[in-house]
Tab-separated table of N, CA, C and O in Angstrom:
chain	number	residue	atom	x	y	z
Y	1	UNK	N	-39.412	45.764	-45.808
Y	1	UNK	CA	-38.717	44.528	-46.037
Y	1	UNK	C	-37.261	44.785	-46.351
Y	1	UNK	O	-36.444	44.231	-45.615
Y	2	UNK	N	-36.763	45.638	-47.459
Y	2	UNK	CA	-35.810	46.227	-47.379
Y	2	UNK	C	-34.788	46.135	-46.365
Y	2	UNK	O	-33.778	45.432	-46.373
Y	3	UNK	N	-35.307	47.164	-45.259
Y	3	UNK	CA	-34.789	47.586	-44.042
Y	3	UNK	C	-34.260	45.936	-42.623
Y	3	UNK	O	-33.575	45.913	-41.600
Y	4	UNK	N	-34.934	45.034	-43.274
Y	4	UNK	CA	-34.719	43.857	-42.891
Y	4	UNK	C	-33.426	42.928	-43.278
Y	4	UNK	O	-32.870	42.468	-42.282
Y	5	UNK	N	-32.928	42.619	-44.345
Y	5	UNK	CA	-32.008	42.964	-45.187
Y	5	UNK	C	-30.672	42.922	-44.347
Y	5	UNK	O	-30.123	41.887	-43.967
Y	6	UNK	N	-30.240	44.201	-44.119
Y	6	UNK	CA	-28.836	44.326	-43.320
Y	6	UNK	C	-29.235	43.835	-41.939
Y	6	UNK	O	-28.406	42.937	-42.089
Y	7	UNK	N	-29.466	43.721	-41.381
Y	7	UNK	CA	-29.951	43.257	-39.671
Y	7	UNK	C	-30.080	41.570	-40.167
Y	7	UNK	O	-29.455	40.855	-39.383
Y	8	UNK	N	-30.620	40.945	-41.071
Y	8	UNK	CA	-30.008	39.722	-41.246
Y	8	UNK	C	-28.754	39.355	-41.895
Y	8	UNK	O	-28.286	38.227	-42.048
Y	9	UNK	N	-28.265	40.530	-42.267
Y	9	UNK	CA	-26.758	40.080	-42.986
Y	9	UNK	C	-26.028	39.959	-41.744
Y	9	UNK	O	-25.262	39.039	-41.461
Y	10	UNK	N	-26.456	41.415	-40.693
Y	10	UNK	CA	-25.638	41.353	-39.402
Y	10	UNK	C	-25.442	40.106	-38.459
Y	10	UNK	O	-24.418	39.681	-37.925
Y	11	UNK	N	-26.739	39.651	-38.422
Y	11	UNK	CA	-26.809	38.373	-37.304
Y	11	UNK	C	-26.435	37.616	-37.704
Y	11	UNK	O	-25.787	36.875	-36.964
Y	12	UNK	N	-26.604	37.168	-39.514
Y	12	UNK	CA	-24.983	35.914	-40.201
Y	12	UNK	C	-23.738	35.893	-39.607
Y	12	UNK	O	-23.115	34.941	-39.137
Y	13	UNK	N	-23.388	37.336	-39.706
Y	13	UNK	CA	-22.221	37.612	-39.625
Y	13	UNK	C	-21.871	37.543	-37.416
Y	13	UNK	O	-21.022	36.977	-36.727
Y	14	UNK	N	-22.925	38.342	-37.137
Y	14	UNK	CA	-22.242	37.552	-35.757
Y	14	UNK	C	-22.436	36.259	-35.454
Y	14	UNK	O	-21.603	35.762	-34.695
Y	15	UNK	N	-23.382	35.525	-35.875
Y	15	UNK	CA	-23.450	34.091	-35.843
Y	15	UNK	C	-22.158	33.818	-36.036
Y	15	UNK	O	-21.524	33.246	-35.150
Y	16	UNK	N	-21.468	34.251	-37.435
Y	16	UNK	CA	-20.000	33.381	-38.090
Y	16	UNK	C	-18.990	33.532	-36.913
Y	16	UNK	O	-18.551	32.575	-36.275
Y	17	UNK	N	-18.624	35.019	-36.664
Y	17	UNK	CA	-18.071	35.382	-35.650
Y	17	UNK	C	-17.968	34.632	-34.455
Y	17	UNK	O	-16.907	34.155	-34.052
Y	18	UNK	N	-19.250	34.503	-33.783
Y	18	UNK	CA	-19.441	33.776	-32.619
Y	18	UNK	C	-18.950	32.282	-32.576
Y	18	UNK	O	-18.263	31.788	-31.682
Y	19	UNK	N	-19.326	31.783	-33.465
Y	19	UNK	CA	-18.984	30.361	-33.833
Y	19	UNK	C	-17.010	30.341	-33.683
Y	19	UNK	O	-16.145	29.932	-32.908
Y	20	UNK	N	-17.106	30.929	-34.732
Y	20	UNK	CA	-15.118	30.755	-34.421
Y	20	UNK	C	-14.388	31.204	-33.425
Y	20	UNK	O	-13.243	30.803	-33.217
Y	21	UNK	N	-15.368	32.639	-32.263
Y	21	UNK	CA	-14.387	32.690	-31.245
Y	21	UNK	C	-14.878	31.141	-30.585
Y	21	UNK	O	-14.049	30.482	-29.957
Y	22	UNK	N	-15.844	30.792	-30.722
Y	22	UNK	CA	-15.951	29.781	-29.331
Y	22	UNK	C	-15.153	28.467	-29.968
Y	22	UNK	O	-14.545	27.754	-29.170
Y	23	UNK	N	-15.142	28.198	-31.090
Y	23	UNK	CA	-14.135	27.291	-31.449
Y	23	UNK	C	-12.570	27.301	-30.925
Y	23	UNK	O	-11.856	26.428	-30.430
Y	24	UNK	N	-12.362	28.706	-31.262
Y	24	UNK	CA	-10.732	28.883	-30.653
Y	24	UNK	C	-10.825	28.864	-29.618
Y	24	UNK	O	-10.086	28.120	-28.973
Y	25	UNK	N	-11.876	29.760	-28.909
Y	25	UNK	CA	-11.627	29.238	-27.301
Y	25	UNK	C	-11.726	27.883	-26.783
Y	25	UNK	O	-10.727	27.377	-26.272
Y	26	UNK	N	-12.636	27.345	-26.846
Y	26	UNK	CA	-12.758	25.814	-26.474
Y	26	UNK	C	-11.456	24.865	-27.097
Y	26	UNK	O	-10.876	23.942	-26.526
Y	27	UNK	N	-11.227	25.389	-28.376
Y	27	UNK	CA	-10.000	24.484	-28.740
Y	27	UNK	C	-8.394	24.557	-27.851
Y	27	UNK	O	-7.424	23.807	-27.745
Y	28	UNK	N	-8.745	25.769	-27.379
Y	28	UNK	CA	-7.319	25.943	-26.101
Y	28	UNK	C	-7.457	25.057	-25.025
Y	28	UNK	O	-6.524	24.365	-24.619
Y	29	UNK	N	-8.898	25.050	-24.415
Y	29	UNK	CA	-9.171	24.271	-23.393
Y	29	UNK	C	-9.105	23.112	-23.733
Y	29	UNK	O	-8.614	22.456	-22.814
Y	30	UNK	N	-9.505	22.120	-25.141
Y	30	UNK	CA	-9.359	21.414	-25.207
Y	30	UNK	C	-7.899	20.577	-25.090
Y	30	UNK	O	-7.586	19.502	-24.577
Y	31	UNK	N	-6.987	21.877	-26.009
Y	31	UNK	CA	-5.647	21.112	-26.219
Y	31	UNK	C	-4.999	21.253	-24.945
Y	31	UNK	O	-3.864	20.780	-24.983
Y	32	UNK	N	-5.387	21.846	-23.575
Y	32	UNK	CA	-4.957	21.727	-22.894
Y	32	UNK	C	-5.107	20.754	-21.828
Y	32	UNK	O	-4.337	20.446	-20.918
Y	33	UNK	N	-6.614	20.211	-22.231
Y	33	UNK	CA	-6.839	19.200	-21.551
Y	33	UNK	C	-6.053	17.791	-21.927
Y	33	UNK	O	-5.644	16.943	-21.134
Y	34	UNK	N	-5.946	17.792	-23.620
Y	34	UNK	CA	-5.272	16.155	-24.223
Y	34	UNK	C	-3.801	16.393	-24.029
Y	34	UNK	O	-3.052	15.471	-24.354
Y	35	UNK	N	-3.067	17.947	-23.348
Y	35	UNK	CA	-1.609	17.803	-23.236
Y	35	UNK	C	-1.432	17.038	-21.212
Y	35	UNK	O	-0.448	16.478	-20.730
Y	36	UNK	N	-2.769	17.343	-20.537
Y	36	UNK	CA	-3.027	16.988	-19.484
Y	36	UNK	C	-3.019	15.297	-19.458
Y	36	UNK	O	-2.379	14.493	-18.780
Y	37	UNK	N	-3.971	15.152	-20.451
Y	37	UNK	CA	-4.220	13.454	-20.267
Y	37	UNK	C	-2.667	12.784	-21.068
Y	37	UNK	O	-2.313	11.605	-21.097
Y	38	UNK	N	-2.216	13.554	-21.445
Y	38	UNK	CA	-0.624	12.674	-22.244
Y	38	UNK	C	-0.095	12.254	-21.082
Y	38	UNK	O	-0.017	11.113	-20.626
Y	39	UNK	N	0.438	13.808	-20.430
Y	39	UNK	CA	1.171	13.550	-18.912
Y	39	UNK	C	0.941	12.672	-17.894
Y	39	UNK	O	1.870	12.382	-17.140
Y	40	UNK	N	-0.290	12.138	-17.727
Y	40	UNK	CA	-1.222	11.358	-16.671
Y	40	UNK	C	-0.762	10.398	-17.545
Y	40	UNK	O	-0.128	9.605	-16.849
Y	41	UNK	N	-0.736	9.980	-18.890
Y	41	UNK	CA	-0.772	8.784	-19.252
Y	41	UNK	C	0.695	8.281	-19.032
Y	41	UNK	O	0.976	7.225	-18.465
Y	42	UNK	N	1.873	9.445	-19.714
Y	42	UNK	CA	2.536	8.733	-19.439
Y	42	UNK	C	3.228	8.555	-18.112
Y	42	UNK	O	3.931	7.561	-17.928
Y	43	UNK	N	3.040	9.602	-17.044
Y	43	UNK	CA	3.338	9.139	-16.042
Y	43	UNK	C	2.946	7.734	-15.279
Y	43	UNK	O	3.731	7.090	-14.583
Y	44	UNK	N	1.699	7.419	-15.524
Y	44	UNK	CA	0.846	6.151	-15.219
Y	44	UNK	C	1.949	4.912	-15.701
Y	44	UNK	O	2.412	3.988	-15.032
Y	45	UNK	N	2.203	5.338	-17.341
Y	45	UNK	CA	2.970	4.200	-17.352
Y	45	UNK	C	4.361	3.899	-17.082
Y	45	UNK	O	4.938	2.826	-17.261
Y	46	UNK	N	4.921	5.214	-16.534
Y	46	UNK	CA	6.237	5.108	-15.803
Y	46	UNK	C	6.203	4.431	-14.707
Y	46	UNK	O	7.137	3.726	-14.326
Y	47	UNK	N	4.775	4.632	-13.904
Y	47	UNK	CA	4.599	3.663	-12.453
Y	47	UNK	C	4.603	2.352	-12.905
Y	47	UNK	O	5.443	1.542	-12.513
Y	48	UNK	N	3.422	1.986	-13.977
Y	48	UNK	CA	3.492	0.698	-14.200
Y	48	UNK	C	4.726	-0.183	-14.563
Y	48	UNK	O	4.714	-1.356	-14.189
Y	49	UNK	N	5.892	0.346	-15.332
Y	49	UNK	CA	6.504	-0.125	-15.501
Y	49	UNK	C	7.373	-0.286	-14.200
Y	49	UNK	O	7.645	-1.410	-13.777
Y	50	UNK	N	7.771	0.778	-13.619
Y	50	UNK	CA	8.886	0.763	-11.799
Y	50	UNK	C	8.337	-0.638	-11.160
Y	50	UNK	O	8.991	-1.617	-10.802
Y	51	UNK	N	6.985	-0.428	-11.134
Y	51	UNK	CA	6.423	-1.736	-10.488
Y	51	UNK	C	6.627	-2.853	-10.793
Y	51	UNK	O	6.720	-3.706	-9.911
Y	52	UNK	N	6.794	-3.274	-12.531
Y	52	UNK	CA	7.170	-4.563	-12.957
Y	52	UNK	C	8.562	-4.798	-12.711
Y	52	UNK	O	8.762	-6.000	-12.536
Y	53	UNK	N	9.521	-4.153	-12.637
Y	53	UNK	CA	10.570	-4.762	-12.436
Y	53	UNK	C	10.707	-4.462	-10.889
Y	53	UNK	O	11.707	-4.960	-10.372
Y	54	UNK	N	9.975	-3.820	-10.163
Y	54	UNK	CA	9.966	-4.642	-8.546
Y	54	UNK	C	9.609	-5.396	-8.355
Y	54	UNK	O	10.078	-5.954	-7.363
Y	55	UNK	N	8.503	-6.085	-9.083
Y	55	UNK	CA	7.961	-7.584	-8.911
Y	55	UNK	C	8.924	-8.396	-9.557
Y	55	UNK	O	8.917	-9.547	-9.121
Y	56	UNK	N	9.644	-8.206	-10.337
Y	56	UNK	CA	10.680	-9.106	-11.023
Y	56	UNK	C	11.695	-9.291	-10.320
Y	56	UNK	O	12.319	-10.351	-10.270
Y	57	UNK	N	12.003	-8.087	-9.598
Y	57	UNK	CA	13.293	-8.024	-8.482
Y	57	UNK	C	12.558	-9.148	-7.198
Y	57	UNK	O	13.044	-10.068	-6.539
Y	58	UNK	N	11.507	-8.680	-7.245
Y	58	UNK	CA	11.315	-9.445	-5.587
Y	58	UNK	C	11.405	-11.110	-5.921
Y	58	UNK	O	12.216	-11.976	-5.594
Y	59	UNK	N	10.287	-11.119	-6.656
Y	59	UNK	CA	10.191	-12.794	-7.384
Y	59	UNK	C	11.662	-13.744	-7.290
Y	59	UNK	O	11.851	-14.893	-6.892
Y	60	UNK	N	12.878	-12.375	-8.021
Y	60	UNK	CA	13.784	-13.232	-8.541
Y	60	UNK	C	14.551	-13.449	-6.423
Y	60	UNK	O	15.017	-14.475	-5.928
Y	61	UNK	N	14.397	-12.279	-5.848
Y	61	UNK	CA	14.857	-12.697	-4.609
Y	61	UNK	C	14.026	-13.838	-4.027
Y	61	UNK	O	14.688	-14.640	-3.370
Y	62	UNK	N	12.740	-14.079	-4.123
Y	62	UNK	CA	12.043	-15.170	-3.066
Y	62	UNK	C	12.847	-16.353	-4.310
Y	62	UNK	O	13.787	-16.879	-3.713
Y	63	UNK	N	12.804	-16.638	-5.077
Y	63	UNK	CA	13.806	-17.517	-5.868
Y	63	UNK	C	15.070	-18.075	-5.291
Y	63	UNK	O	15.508	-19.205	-5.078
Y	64	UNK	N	15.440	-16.987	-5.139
Y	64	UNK	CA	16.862	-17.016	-4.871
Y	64	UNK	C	16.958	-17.503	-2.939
Y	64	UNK	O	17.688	-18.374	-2.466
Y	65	UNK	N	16.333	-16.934	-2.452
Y	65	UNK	CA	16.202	-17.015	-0.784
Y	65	UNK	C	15.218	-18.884	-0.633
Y	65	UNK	O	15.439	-19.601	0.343
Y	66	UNK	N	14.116	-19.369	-1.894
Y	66	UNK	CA	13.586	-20.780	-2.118
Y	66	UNK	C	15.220	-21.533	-2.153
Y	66	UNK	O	15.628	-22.529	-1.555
Y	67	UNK	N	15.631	-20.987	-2.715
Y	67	UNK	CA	17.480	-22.225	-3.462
Y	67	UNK	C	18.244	-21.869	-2.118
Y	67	UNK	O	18.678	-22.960	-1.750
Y	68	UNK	N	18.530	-21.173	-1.444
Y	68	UNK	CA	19.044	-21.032	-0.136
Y	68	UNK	C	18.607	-21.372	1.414
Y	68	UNK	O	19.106	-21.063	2.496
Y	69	UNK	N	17.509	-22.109	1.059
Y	69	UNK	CA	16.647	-21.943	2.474
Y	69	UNK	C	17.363	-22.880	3.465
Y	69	UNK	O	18.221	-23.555	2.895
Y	70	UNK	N	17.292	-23.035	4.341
Y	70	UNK	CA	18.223	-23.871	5.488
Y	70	UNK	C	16.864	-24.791	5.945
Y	70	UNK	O	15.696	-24.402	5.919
Y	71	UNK	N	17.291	-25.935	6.308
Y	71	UNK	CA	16.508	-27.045	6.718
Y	71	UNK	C	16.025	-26.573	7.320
Y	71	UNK	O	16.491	-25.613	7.934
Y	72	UNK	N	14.259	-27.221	7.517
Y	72	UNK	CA	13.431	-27.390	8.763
Y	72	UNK	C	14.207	-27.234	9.839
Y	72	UNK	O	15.387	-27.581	9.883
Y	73	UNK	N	13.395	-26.551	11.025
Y	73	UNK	CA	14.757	-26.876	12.415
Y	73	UNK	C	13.656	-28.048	12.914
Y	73	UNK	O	12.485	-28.284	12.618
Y	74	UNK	N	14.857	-28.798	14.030
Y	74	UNK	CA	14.200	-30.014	14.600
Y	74	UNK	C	13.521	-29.848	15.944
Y	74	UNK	O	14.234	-29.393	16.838
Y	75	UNK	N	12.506	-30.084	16.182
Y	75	UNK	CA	12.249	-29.856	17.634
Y	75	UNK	C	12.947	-30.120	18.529
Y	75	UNK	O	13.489	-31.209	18.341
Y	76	UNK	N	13.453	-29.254	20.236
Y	76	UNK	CA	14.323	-30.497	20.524
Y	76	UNK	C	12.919	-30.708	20.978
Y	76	UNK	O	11.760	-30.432	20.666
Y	77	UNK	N	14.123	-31.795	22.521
Y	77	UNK	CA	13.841	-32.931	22.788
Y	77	UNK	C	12.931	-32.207	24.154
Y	77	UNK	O	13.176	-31.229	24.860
Y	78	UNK	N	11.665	-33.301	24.131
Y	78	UNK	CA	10.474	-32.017	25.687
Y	78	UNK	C	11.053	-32.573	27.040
Y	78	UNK	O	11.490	-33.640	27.470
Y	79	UNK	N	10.789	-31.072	27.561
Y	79	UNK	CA	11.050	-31.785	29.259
Y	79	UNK	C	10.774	-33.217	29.648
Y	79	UNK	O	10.099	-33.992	28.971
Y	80	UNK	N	11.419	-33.533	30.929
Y	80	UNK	CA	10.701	-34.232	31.431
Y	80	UNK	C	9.402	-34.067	32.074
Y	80	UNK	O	9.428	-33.282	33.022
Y	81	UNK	N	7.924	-34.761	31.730
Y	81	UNK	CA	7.218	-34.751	32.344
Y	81	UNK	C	6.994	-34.605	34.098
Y	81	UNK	O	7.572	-35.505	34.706
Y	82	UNK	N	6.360	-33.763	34.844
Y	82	UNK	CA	6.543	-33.655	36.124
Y	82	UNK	C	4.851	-33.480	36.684
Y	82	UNK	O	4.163	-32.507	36.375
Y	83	UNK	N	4.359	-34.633	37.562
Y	83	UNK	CA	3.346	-34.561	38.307
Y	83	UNK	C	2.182	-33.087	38.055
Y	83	UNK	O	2.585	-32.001	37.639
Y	84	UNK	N	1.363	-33.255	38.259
Y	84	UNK	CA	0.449	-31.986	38.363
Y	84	UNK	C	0.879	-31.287	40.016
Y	84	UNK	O	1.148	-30.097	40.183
Y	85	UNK	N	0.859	-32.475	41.266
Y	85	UNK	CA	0.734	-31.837	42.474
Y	85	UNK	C	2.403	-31.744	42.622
Y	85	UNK	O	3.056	-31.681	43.664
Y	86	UNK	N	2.647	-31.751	41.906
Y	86	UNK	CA	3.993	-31.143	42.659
Y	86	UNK	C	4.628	-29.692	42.042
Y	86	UNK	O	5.415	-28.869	42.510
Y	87	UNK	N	3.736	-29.811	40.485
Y	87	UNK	CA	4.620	-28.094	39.716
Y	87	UNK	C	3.556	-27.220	41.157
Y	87	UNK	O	4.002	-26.218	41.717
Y	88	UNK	N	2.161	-27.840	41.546
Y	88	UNK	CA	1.591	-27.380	42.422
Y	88	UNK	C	2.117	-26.652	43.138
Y	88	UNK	O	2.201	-25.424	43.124
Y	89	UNK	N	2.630	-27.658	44.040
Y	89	UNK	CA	3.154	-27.280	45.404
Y	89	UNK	C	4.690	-26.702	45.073
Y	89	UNK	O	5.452	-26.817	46.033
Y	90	UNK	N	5.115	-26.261	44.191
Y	90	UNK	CA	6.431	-25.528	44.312
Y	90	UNK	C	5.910	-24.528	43.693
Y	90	UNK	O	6.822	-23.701	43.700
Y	91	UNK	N	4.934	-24.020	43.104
Y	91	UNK	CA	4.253	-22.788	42.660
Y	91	UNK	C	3.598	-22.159	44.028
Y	91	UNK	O	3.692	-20.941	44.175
Y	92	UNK	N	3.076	-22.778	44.826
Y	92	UNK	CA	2.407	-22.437	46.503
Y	92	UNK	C	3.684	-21.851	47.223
Y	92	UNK	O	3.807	-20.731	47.720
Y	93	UNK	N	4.991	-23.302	47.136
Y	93	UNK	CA	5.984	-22.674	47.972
Y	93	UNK	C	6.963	-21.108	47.103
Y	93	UNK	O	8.019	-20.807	47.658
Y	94	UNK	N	6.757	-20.688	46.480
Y	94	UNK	CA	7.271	-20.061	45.992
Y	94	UNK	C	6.861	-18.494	45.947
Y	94	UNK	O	7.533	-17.463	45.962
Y	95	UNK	N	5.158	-18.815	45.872
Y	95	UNK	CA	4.240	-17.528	45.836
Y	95	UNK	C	4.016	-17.014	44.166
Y	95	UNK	O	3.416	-15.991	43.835
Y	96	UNK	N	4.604	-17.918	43.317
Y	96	UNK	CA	4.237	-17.273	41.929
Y	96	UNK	C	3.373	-18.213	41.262
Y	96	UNK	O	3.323	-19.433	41.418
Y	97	UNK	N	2.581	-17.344	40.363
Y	97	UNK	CA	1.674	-17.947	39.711
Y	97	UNK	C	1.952	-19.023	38.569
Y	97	UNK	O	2.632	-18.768	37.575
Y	98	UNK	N	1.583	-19.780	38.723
Y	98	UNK	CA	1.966	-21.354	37.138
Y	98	UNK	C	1.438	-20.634	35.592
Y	98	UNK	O	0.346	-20.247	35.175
Y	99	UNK	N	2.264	-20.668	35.252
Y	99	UNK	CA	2.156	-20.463	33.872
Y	99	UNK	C	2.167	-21.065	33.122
Y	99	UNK	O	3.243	-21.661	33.088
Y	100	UNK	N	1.441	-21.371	32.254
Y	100	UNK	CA	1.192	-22.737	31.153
Y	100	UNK	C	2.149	-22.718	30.222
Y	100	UNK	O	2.524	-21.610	29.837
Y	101	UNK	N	2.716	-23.838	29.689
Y	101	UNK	CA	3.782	-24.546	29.683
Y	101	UNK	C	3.517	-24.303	27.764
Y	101	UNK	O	2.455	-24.771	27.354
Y	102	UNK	N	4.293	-23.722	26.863
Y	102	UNK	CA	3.905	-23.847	25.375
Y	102	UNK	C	5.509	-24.551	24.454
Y	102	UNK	O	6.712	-24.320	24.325
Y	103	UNK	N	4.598	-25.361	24.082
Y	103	UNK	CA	5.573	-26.055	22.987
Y	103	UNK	C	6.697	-25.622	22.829
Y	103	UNK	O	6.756	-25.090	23.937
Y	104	UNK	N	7.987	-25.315	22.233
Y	104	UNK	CA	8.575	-24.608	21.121
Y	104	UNK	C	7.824	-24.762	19.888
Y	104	UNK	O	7.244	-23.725	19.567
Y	105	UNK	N	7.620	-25.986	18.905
Y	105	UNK	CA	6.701	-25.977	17.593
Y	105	UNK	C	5.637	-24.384	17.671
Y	105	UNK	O	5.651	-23.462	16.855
Y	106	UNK	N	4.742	-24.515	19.006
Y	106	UNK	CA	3.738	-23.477	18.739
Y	106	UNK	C	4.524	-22.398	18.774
Y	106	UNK	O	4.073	-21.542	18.013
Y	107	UNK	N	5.649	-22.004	19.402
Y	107	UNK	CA	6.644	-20.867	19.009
Y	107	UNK	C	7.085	-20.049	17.218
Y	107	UNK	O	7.215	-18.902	16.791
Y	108	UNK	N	7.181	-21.442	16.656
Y	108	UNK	CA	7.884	-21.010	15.352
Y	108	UNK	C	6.766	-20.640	14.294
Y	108	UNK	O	5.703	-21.241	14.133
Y	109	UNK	N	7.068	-19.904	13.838
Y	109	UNK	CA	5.952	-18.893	12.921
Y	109	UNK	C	6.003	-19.980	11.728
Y	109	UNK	O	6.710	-20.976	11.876
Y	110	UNK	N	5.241	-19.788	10.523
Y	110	UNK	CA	5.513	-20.068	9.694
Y	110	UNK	C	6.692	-20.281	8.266
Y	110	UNK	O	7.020	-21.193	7.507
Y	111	UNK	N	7.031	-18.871	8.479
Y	111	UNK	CA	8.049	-18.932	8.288
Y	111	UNK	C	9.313	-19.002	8.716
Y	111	UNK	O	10.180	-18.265	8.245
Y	112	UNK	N	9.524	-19.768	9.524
Y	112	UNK	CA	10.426	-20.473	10.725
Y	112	UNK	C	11.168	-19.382	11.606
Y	112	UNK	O	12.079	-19.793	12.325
Y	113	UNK	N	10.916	-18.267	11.616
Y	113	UNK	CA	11.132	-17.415	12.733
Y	113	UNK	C	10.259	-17.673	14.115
Y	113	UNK	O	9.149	-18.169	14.311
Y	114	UNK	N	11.438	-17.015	15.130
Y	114	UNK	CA	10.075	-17.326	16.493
Y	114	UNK	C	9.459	-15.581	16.456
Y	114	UNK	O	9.819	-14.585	15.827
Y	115	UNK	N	8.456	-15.824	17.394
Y	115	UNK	CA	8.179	-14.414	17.714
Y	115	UNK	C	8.822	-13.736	18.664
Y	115	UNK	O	9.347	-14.142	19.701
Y	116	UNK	N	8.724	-12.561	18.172
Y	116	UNK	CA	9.985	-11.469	18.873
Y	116	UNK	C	9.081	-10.265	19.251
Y	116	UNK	O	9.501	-9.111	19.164
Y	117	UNK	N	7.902	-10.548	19.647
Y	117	UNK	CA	7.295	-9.033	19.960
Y	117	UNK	C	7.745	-9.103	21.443
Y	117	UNK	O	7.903	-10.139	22.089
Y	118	UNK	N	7.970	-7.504	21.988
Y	118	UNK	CA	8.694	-7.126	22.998
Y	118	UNK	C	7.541	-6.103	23.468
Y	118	UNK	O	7.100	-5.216	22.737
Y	119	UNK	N	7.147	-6.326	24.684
Y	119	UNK	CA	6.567	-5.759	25.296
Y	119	UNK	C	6.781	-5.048	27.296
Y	119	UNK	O	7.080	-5.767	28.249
Y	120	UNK	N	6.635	-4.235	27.329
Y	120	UNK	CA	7.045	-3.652	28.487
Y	120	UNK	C	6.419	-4.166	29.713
Y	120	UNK	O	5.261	-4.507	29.958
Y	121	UNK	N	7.342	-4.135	30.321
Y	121	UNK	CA	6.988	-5.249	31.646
Y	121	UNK	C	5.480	-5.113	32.263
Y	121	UNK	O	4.808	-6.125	32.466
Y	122	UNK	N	4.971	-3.755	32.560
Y	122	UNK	CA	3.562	-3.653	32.949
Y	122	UNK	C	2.841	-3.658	31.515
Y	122	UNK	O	1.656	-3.333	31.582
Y	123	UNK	N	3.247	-3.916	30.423
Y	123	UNK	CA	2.434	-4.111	29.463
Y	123	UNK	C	1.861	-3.049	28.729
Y	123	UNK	O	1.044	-3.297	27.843
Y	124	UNK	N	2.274	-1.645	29.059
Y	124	UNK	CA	1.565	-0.869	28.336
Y	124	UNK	C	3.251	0.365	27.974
Y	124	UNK	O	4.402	0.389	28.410
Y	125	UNK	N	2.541	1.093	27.085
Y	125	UNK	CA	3.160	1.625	25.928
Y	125	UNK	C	4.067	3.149	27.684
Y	125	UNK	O	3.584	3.444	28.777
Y	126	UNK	N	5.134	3.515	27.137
Y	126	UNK	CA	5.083	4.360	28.265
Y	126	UNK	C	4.607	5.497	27.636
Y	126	UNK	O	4.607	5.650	26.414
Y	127	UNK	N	4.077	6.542	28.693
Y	127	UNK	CA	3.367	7.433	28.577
Y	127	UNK	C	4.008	8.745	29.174
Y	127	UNK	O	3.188	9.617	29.460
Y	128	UNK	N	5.279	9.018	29.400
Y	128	UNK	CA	6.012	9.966	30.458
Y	128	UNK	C	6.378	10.680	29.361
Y	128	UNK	O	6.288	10.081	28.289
Y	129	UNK	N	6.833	11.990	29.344
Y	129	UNK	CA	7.164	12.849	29.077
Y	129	UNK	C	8.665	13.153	28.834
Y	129	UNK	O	9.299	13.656	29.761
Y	130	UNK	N	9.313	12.871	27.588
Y	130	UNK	CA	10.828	12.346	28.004
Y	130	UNK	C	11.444	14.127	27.722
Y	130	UNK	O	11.256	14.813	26.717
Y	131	UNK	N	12.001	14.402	28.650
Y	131	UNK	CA	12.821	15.943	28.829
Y	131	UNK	C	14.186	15.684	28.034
Y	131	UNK	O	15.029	16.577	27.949
């Protein structure tokens, strides 16, 4: 029994040991993790804030562009109406195909621009090889 004695004083003692390296170790990892989450935080709130005063900037421009806006435009005034058989027969004498006839109104976007998409005469993107 004796002989039992030091071999449990020993395993106290590396128990104690053991315990405080893994404390210090883990406590590095730890503090390196809460110097990690500072940075994330405050970078996070450097975005959040850039963002509020771009929304404040934009706001105050749609404000400002609402107090400036230029009247409705007016439609003009529509062709004169012209027969069915006759856009006919000058589409026959001509050889080109009739193309249906669109408003200006259905032209203007909502926000009173017309549309401006530009597209290449055969309609597709070119594909050549520019040297």
């Amino acid at each position: 029994m004796l002989s039992a004695l030091p071999w449990f004083i020993a395993a106290c003692i590396a128990a104690t040991c053991a315990w405080f390296a893994a404390g210090w170790f883990y406590g590095k990892k730890i503090a390196a993790l809460r110097a990690q989450i500072k940075a994330v935080k405050q970078t996070a709130a450097e975005h959040a804030s850039q963002a509020r005063r771009q929304v404040a900037q934009l706001q105050a421009e749609i404000e400002a562009r609402k107090a400036a806006a230029l009247p409705p435009r007016s439609a003009p005034e529509p062709a004169p109406r012209v027969a069915t058989g006759q856009v006919q027969a000058a589409a026959a004498a001509s050889g080109k195909p009739v193309q249906r006839f669109v408003a200006d109104a259905d032209l203007i976007a909502p926000a009173g621009f017309a549309h401006t998409t530009i597209v290449p005469r055969d309609g597709f993107a070119s594909t050549e090889v520019m040297a």
